[in-house]
Coordinates of N, CA and C and ligand atoms in Angstrom, one line a residue:
M1 N 74.8 -19.5 -3.3 CA 74.0 -19.4 -4.6 C 74.8 -19.7 -5.7
A2 N 74.0 -20.0 -6.9 CA 74.6 -20.4 -7.8 C 74.0 -19.9 -9.0
L3 N 74.7 -20.0 -10.2 CA 74.0 -19.4 -11.8 C 73.8 -20.5 -12.1
L4 N 72.9 -20.7 -13.0 CA 71.7 -22.0 -13.6 C 72.2 -21.6 -14.9
P5 N 72.2 -23.0 -15.9 CA 71.9 -22.9 -17.3 C 70.6 -22.6 -17.8
I6 N 70.4 -21.8 -18.5 CA 69.2 -21.6 -18.7 C 68.8 -22.3 -20.3
L7 N 67.8 -23.3 -20.3 CA 67.5 -23.9 -21.5 C 67.2 -22.9 -22.8
E8 N 67.5 -23.2 -24.1 CA 67.0 -22.3 -25.3 C 66.0 -22.9 -26.2
Y9 N 65.5 -22.3 -26.3 CA 64.3 -22.4 -27.5 C 65.2 -23.0 -28.8
P10 N 64.9 -24.3 -29.5 CA 63.6 -25.0 -29.2 C 63.5 -26.3 -28.5
D11 N 64.8 -25.9 -27.5 CA 64.9 -27.3 -26.6 C 63.3 -28.1 -25.9
A12 N 63.6 -29.0 -26.1 CA 62.2 -30.1 -26.0 C 62.0 -30.1 -24.4
R13 N 63.1 -29.6 -23.3 CA 62.4 -29.5 -21.9 C 61.7 -28.4 -21.9
L14 N 62.0 -26.9 -22.6 CA 60.7 -26.2 -22.6 C 59.5 -26.5 -22.7
K15 N 59.2 -28.0 -23.1 CA 57.8 -28.0 -23.2 C 57.2 -28.8 -22.1
K16 N 58.0 -29.1 -21.3 CA 57.7 -29.6 -20.1 C 56.2 -28.8 -19.4
V17 N 55.6 -29.7 -18.8 CA 54.4 -28.8 -17.8 C 54.8 -29.0 -16.6
A18 N 55.1 -28.1 -15.6 CA 55.8 -27.8 -14.3 C 54.5 -28.5 -13.5
T19 N 55.1 -28.9 -12.5 CA 54.3 -29.7 -11.1 C 54.0 -28.9 -10.3
P20 N 52.6 -28.8 -9.4 CA 53.1 -27.7 -8.3 C 54.1 -27.9 -7.0
V21 N 54.5 -27.2 -6.3 CA 55.3 -27.3 -5.2 C 54.4 -27.5 -4.1
L22 N 55.0 -28.7 -3.3 CA 54.6 -29.4 -2.6 C 55.0 -29.0 -0.9
A23 N 56.3 -29.2 -1.1 CA 57.2 -29.1 0.0 C 57.9 -27.1 -0.2
F24 N 57.7 -26.7 1.0 CA 58.1 -25.6 1.0 C 59.6 -25.7 2.0
D25 N 60.5 -26.3 1.3 CA 61.7 -26.6 2.4 C 63.0 -25.9 1.6
D26 N 64.1 -26.2 2.3 CA 65.0 -25.5 1.9 C 65.4 -25.9 0.4
S27 N 65.1 -26.6 0.1 CA 65.6 -26.8 -1.3 C 64.7 -25.9 -2.2
L28 N 63.4 -25.5 -1.8 CA 62.7 -24.6 -2.9 C 63.7 -23.2 -2.4
K29 N 64.1 -23.0 -1.4 CA 64.5 -21.5 -1.1 C 65.6 -21.4 -1.7
K30 N 66.6 -22.7 -2.1 CA 67.7 -22.6 -2.5 C 67.5 -22.1 -4.0
L31 N 66.5 -23.2 -4.6 CA 66.0 -23.1 -6.0 C 65.7 -21.4 -6.5
V32 N 64.8 -20.8 -5.2 CA 64.4 -19.4 -5.9 C 65.4 -18.4 -5.6
S33 N 66.3 -18.7 -5.0 CA 67.8 -17.8 -4.5 C 68.8 -18.1 -5.9
D34 N 69.0 -19.7 -6.4 CA 69.5 -19.2 -7.6 C 69.1 -19.0 -8.6
M35 N 67.4 -18.9 -8.6 CA 66.9 -18.4 -9.9 C 66.8 -16.8 -10.2
A36 N 66.6 -16.3 -9.0 CA 66.8 -14.6 -8.4 C 68.3 -14.8 -9.1
E37 N 69.1 -14.9 -8.7 CA 70.9 -14.9 -8.9 C 71.2 -14.9 -10.5
T38 N 70.3 -15.8 -10.7 CA 70.5 -16.0 -12.8 C 69.7 -15.2 -13.4
M39 N 68.4 -14.9 -12.7 CA 67.9 -13.8 -13.7 C 68.3 -12.2 -13.6
Y40 N 68.8 -12.0 -12.2 CA 69.4 -10.7 -12.2 C 71.1 -10.5 -13.0
K41 N 71.4 -11.7 -13.2 CA 73.0 -11.9 -13.9 C 72.7 -12.0 -15.7
A42 N 71.4 -12.3 -16.1 CA 71.4 -12.5 -17.6 C 71.5 -11.3 -18.3
P43 N 70.8 -10.0 -17.9 CA 69.8 -9.7 -17.4 C 68.6 -10.2 -17.9
G44 N 67.6 -10.4 -16.9 CA 66.2 -10.5 -17.1 C 65.4 -9.9 -16.2
I45 N 63.9 -10.1 -16.6 CA 63.0 -9.4 -15.5 C 62.4 -10.2 -15.3
G46 N 62.7 -11.9 -15.6 CA 61.4 -12.9 -15.2 C 62.4 -14.3 -15.4
L47 N 62.0 -15.2 -14.6 CA 62.3 -16.3 -15.1 C 61.5 -17.6 -14.4
A48 N 61.1 -18.7 -14.7 CA 60.3 -19.4 -15.0 C 61.6 -20.7 -14.6
A49 N 60.9 -21.4 -13.3 CA 61.8 -22.7 -13.6 C 62.0 -23.9 -14.1
T50 N 60.9 -23.5 -15.2 CA 61.2 -24.4 -16.4 C 62.3 -24.3 -17.4
Q51 N 62.4 -22.8 -17.5 CA 63.7 -22.6 -18.3 C 65.2 -22.9 -17.7
V52 N 65.6 -23.0 -16.4 CA 66.4 -23.8 -15.8 C 66.5 -25.4 -15.5
D53 N 65.1 -25.7 -16.0 CA 65.1 -27.5 -16.2 C 64.6 -27.9 -15.0
V54 N 63.9 -27.0 -14.2 CA 63.3 -27.6 -12.8 C 61.9 -27.5 -13.3
H55 N 60.9 -28.6 -13.2 CA 59.5 -28.4 -13.9 C 58.6 -28.6 -12.1
K56 N 58.6 -27.2 -11.8 CA 58.0 -27.1 -10.8 C 57.6 -25.6 -10.8
R57 N 56.0 -25.3 -10.4 CA 55.6 -24.1 -10.2 C 56.1 -22.9 -9.6
V58 N 57.4 -22.3 -10.5 CA 58.2 -21.5 -9.4 C 58.1 -20.4 -10.7
I59 N 58.3 -19.4 -10.1 CA 58.9 -17.9 -11.1 C 59.1 -16.8 -10.0
V60 N 60.0 -16.1 -10.6 CA 60.7 -14.8 -10.1 C 60.8 -13.6 -10.8
I61 N 60.2 -12.8 -10.8 CA 60.1 -11.4 -11.2 C 60.7 -10.8 -10.8
D62 N 61.4 -9.6 -11.4 CA 61.5 -8.0 -10.9 C 61.7 -6.9 -12.4
V63 N 60.3 -6.2 -12.1 CA 60.4 -5.4 -12.9 C 60.9 -4.1 -12.7
S64 N 61.5 -3.9 -11.7 CA 61.7 -2.5 -11.2 C 63.2 -2.4 -11.8
Q65 N 63.6 -0.8 -11.5 CA 64.5 -0.6 -12.7 C 66.0 -0.7 -12.2
D66 N 65.8 -0.6 -10.7 CA 66.7 -0.9 -9.6 C 66.8 -2.5 -9.3
K67 N 66.3 -3.4 -9.9 CA 66.4 -5.0 -9.2 C 66.2 -4.7 -7.8
S68 N 64.9 -3.9 -7.2 CA 64.8 -3.5 -5.6 C 63.6 -4.2 -5.2
D69 N 62.6 -5.0 -6.3 CA 61.1 -5.6 -6.3 C 61.4 -6.8 -6.6
L70 N 62.1 -7.5 -5.7 CA 61.9 -9.2 -6.5 C 60.3 -10.0 -6.1
K71 N 59.9 -10.6 -6.7 CA 58.7 -11.2 -6.8 C 58.7 -12.7 -6.8
V72 N 58.6 -13.6 -5.7 CA 58.5 -14.8 -5.8 C 57.4 -15.2 -6.0
I73 N 57.1 -16.1 -7.0 CA 55.6 -16.4 -7.5 C 55.5 -18.0 -7.4
I74 N 55.0 -18.8 -6.6 CA 55.2 -19.9 -6.7 C 53.5 -20.7 -6.4
N75 N 53.4 -21.8 -7.3 CA 52.0 -22.3 -8.0 C 50.8 -21.3 -8.0
P76 N 51.2 -20.3 -9.0 CA 50.5 -19.1 -9.1 C 48.9 -19.6 -10.1
Q77 N 48.4 -18.8 -9.4 CA 46.2 -19.1 -10.7 C 46.1 -17.6 -10.7
I78 N 46.0 -17.6 -12.2 CA 45.1 -16.0 -12.3 C 43.8 -16.2 -11.9
V79 N 43.0 -15.8 -11.3 CA 42.2 -15.7 -10.8 C 41.0 -14.4 -11.6
A80 N 41.6 -13.4 -12.2 CA 41.2 -12.7 -12.6 C 41.8 -11.9 -13.6
A81 N 41.2 -11.5 -15.0 CA 42.1 -11.0 -16.0 C 40.9 -10.0 -17.0
S82 N 41.6 -9.1 -17.0 CA 40.9 -8.3 -17.8 C 41.5 -7.3 -18.8
G83 N 41.1 -6.7 -19.9 CA 41.6 -6.2 -20.7 C 42.4 -6.4 -21.9
E84 N 43.2 -5.9 -22.5 CA 44.3 -6.1 -23.3 C 45.1 -5.5 -23.7
A85 N 46.6 -6.1 -24.0 CA 47.6 -5.3 -23.8 C 48.3 -5.9 -25.2
V86 N 49.0 -5.4 -26.2 CA 49.9 -5.7 -26.8 C 51.6 -5.5 -26.6
V87 N 52.6 -5.9 -26.2 CA 53.7 -5.6 -25.5 C 54.5 -6.6 -26.4
E88 N 55.6 -5.7 -27.0 CA 56.8 -6.4 -27.3 C 57.3 -7.3 -26.2
E89 N 57.6 -8.6 -26.4 CA 58.4 -9.3 -25.5 C 59.7 -9.9 -25.9
G90 N 60.4 -10.4 -24.9 CA 61.5 -11.1 -25.2 C 61.7 -12.2 -24.0
C91 N 63.0 -12.8 -24.2 CA 62.8 -14.1 -23.4 C 64.1 -14.7 -23.4
L92 N 64.9 -14.8 -22.2 CA 66.1 -15.2 -22.0 C 66.5 -17.0 -22.5
S93 N 65.3 -17.9 -23.0 CA 65.4 -18.9 -23.6 C 65.2 -18.5 -25.1
V94 N 65.1 -17.2 -25.8 CA 65.3 -17.0 -26.8 C 65.8 -16.0 -27.1
P95 N 66.8 -15.7 -27.3 CA 67.8 -14.5 -27.5 C 67.8 -14.2 -28.7
D96 N 67.9 -12.5 -28.4 CA 68.0 -11.5 -29.5 C 66.6 -11.7 -30.5
I97 N 65.8 -12.4 -29.6 CA 63.9 -12.4 -30.4 C 63.1 -11.9 -29.7
Y98 N 62.5 -10.9 -30.5 CA 61.2 -9.5 -29.6 C 60.1 -9.8 -30.8
D99 N 59.1 -9.3 -30.3 CA 58.0 -9.6 -30.8 C 57.1 -9.3 -30.1
K100 N 56.2 -8.7 -30.4 CA 54.4 -8.5 -29.8 C 53.6 -9.4 -29.8
V101 N 52.8 -9.7 -28.7 CA 52.0 -10.7 -28.1 C 51.3 -10.1 -27.6
R102 N 49.8 -10.7 -27.4 CA 48.6 -9.9 -26.9 C 48.5 -10.3 -25.6
R103 N 48.2 -10.1 -24.7 CA 48.0 -10.2 -23.2 C 47.0 -9.9 -22.8
A104 N 46.0 -10.0 -21.5 CA 45.6 -9.3 -20.6 C 46.2 -8.3 -20.1
E105 N 45.3 -7.5 -19.8 CA 46.0 -6.0 -19.6 C 46.2 -6.1 -17.9
K106 N 45.4 -6.2 -17.2 CA 45.2 -6.5 -15.6 C 44.9 -8.2 -15.5
V107 N 45.7 -8.9 -14.2 CA 45.6 -9.9 -14.1 C 45.5 -9.7 -12.4
T108 N 44.8 -10.7 -11.7 CA 45.0 -10.9 -10.5 C 45.6 -12.1 -10.4
L109 N 46.2 -12.2 -9.6 CA 47.0 -13.9 -9.4 C 46.9 -14.0 -7.7
K110 N 46.8 -15.2 -7.5 CA 46.6 -16.0 -6.2 C 48.1 -17.2 -6.2
A111 N 48.7 -17.1 -5.1 CA 49.8 -17.5 -5.3 C 50.2 -17.7 -4.2
Q112 N 51.7 -18.5 -4.0 CA 52.0 -18.9 -2.4 C 53.3 -18.1 -2.6
D113 N 54.1 -18.0 -1.4 CA 55.6 -17.6 -1.1 C 56.4 -18.7 -0.5
T114 N 57.7 -18.7 -0.6 CA 58.6 -19.2 -0.3 C 58.3 -20.2 1.1
T115 N 57.1 -19.6 2.2 CA 56.9 -20.2 3.2 C 55.7 -21.0 3.1
G116 N 54.9 -21.2 1.8 CA 54.0 -21.8 1.3 C 52.9 -20.9 1.8
A117 N 52.7 -19.5 2.4 CA 51.6 -18.8 2.7 C 51.1 -18.2 1.5
F118 N 49.6 -18.2 1.6 CA 49.1 -17.6 0.2 C 48.9 -16.1 0.3
F119 N 49.0 -15.6 -1.1 CA 49.2 -14.4 -1.3 C 48.1 -13.9 -2.5
T120 N 47.7 -12.7 -2.7 CA 46.9 -12.2 -3.6 C 47.9 -10.9 -4.6
L121 N 47.9 -11.2 -5.7 CA 48.4 -9.9 -6.3 C 47.9 -9.3 -7.7
D122 N 47.5 -8.3 -7.4 CA 46.6 -7.1 -8.6 C 47.9 -6.8 -9.5
A123 N 48.3 -6.7 -10.4 CA 49.0 -6.5 -11.5 C 48.6 -6.0 -12.9
D124 N 49.1 -4.8 -13.4 CA 48.9 -4.3 -14.6 C 50.3 -4.1 -15.3
G125 N 50.3 -3.5 -16.4 CA 51.4 -3.3 -16.8 C 52.6 -3.8 -17.4
L126 N 53.6 -3.8 -17.4 CA 54.7 -4.8 -17.4 C 54.5 -5.5 -16.7
L127 N 54.1 -5.7 -15.1 CA 54.4 -7.0 -14.7 C 53.3 -7.9 -14.8
A128 N 51.8 -7.2 -15.5 CA 51.0 -8.4 -15.6 C 51.7 -9.1 -16.6
V129 N 52.0 -8.4 -17.9 CA 52.7 -9.2 -19.4 C 53.6 -10.4 -18.8
C130 N 54.4 -9.8 -17.9 CA 55.6 -10.6 -17.3 C 55.2 -12.0 -16.8
I131 N 54.0 -11.9 -15.9 CA 53.3 -12.6 -15.0 C 52.6 -14.3 -16.3
Q132 N 51.8 -13.3 -16.6 CA 51.4 -14.1 -18.1 C 52.7 -15.4 -18.9
H133 N 53.7 -14.1 -19.4 CA 55.0 -14.5 -19.9 C 55.5 -16.0 -19.3
E134 N 55.8 -15.6 -18.5 CA 56.3 -16.7 -17.2 C 55.3 -18.0 -16.9
M135 N 54.2 -17.4 -16.7 CA 53.4 -18.3 -16.3 C 53.1 -19.5 -17.6
D136 N 52.7 -19.1 -18.9 CA 53.2 -19.8 -20.2 C 54.3 -20.7 -19.8
H137 N 55.2 -20.5 -19.5 CA 56.6 -21.4 -19.1 C 56.4 -22.7 -18.7
L138 N 55.6 -22.0 -17.4 CA 55.5 -23.3 -16.6 C 54.2 -24.2 -17.3
Q139 N 53.3 -23.8 -18.6 CA 52.3 -25.0 -19.1 C 53.6 -25.3 -20.4
G140 N 54.5 -25.2 -20.3 CA 55.6 -25.7 -21.6 C 55.6 -24.8 -22.7
K141 N 54.7 -23.5 -22.8 CA 54.8 -22.8 -23.9 C 55.9 -21.4 -24.1
V142 N 56.5 -21.1 -24.7 CA 57.7 -20.1 -25.2 C 56.6 -19.1 -25.9
F143 N 56.8 -17.9 -25.5 CA 56.0 -16.9 -26.0 C 55.9 -17.0 -27.8
V144 N 57.1 -16.8 -28.6 CA 57.1 -17.2 -30.5 C 56.0 -18.0 -30.8
E145 N 55.6 -19.2 -29.5 CA 54.9 -19.7 -29.8 C 53.1 -19.4 -30.1
H146 N 53.1 -18.2 -29.8 CA 52.0 -16.9 -29.9 C 52.0 -16.5 -31.2
L147 N 53.4 -16.2 -31.8 CA 53.6 -15.9 -32.9 C 52.7 -16.9 -34.5
S148 N 53.0 -16.2 -35.1 CA 52.3 -17.0 -36.6 C 53.5 -18.1 -36.8
S149 N 53.0 -19.3 -37.8 CA 53.5 -20.3 -37.8 C 54.9 -19.6 -38.9
L150 N 54.7 -18.8 -39.3 CA 55.9 -18.1 -40.5 C 56.9 -17.9 -39.6
K151 N 56.5 -16.7 -38.8 CA 57.3 -16.2 -37.8 C 58.1 -17.2 -37.0
Q152 N 57.3 -17.9 -36.6 CA 58.2 -19.3 -35.4 C 59.3 -19.8 -36.7
M153 N 58.9 -20.2 -37.6 CA 60.1 -20.7 -38.8 C 61.0 -19.7 -38.4
R154 N 60.8 -18.7 -39.0 CA 61.9 -17.4 -39.1 C 62.8 -17.7 -37.9
V155 N 62.0 -17.5 -36.7 CA 63.2 -18.0 -35.5 C 63.8 -19.1 -35.2
K156 N 62.8 -19.8 -35.7 CA 63.9 -21.0 -35.8 C 65.5 -20.9 -36.1
S157 N 65.1 -20.4 -37.5 CA 66.4 -20.5 -38.6 C 67.1 -19.6 -38.1
K158 N 66.9 -18.2 -37.4 CA 67.5 -17.6 -36.8 C 68.5 -18.0 -35.7
L159 N 67.9 -18.9 -34.8 CA 68.6 -19.2 -33.6 C 69.7 -20.3 -34.2
K160 N 69.3 -20.9 -35.1 CA 70.1 -22.2 -35.4 C 71.4 -21.2 -36.1
K161 N 70.9 -20.3 -36.8 CA 72.3 -19.5 -37.6 C 73.1 -18.7 -36.3
R162 N 72.6 -18.5 -35.3 CA 73.3 -18.4 -34.1 C 74.0 -19.1 -33.4
A163 N 73.4 -20.1 -33.4 CA 74.4 -21.1 -32.9 C 75.5 -21.3 -33.4
R164 N 75.6 -21.3 -34.9 CA 76.3 -22.0 -35.5 C 77.1 -20.8 -35.6
E165 N 77.1 -19.7 -35.6 CA 77.9 -18.7 -35.4 C 78.8 -18.7 -34.1
L166 N 78.3 -19.1 -32.8 CA 78.6 -19.4 -31.6 C 79.7 -20.0 -32.1
V167 N 79.6 -21.1 -32.4 CA 80.3 -22.6 -32.5 C 81.9 -21.8 -33.3
T168 N 81.3 -21.5 -34.7 CA 82.6 -20.9 -35.7 C 83.2 -19.7 -34.9
N169 N 83.0 -18.8 -34.2 CA 83.6 -17.4 -34.0 C 84.4 -17.7 -32.7
Ligands
LIG201 NI1 60.5 -16.4 -21.4

């Protein structure tokens, strides 16, 4: 296993649209285990392959308290969505920025596992929000892009300032 570097907003590579996984082989299993290790280490509750510069439709999520519920989601499709939830989100690609985003409250997902087998997942609460957040990444979208353009400008200047401080400190 290996830790993977996480791209940070506004890196242009975060805008790439991921393509479907066609080969359910050992390299996919390695990617998934590296992504899980990277997510747990960060620590985060979700990671999309886009964030580690692999533009395939692969997501790992674990919203449990004790890191005991890893969900590997490949080629996800939302087949049903209902309700509305406004939850404060953060992102490993947008360090130290948190803001509220409007999402569906419940989603039903159809996806594949690392063997290619299809499964259906009914999600609500934090898991539903996380799934929608990670699926946005696969479309080249970061959560701050749901915010007003004024807020997005503020986020960009905060991150620039942060990057400067990291260099000088
Ligand atoms: Ni994210």
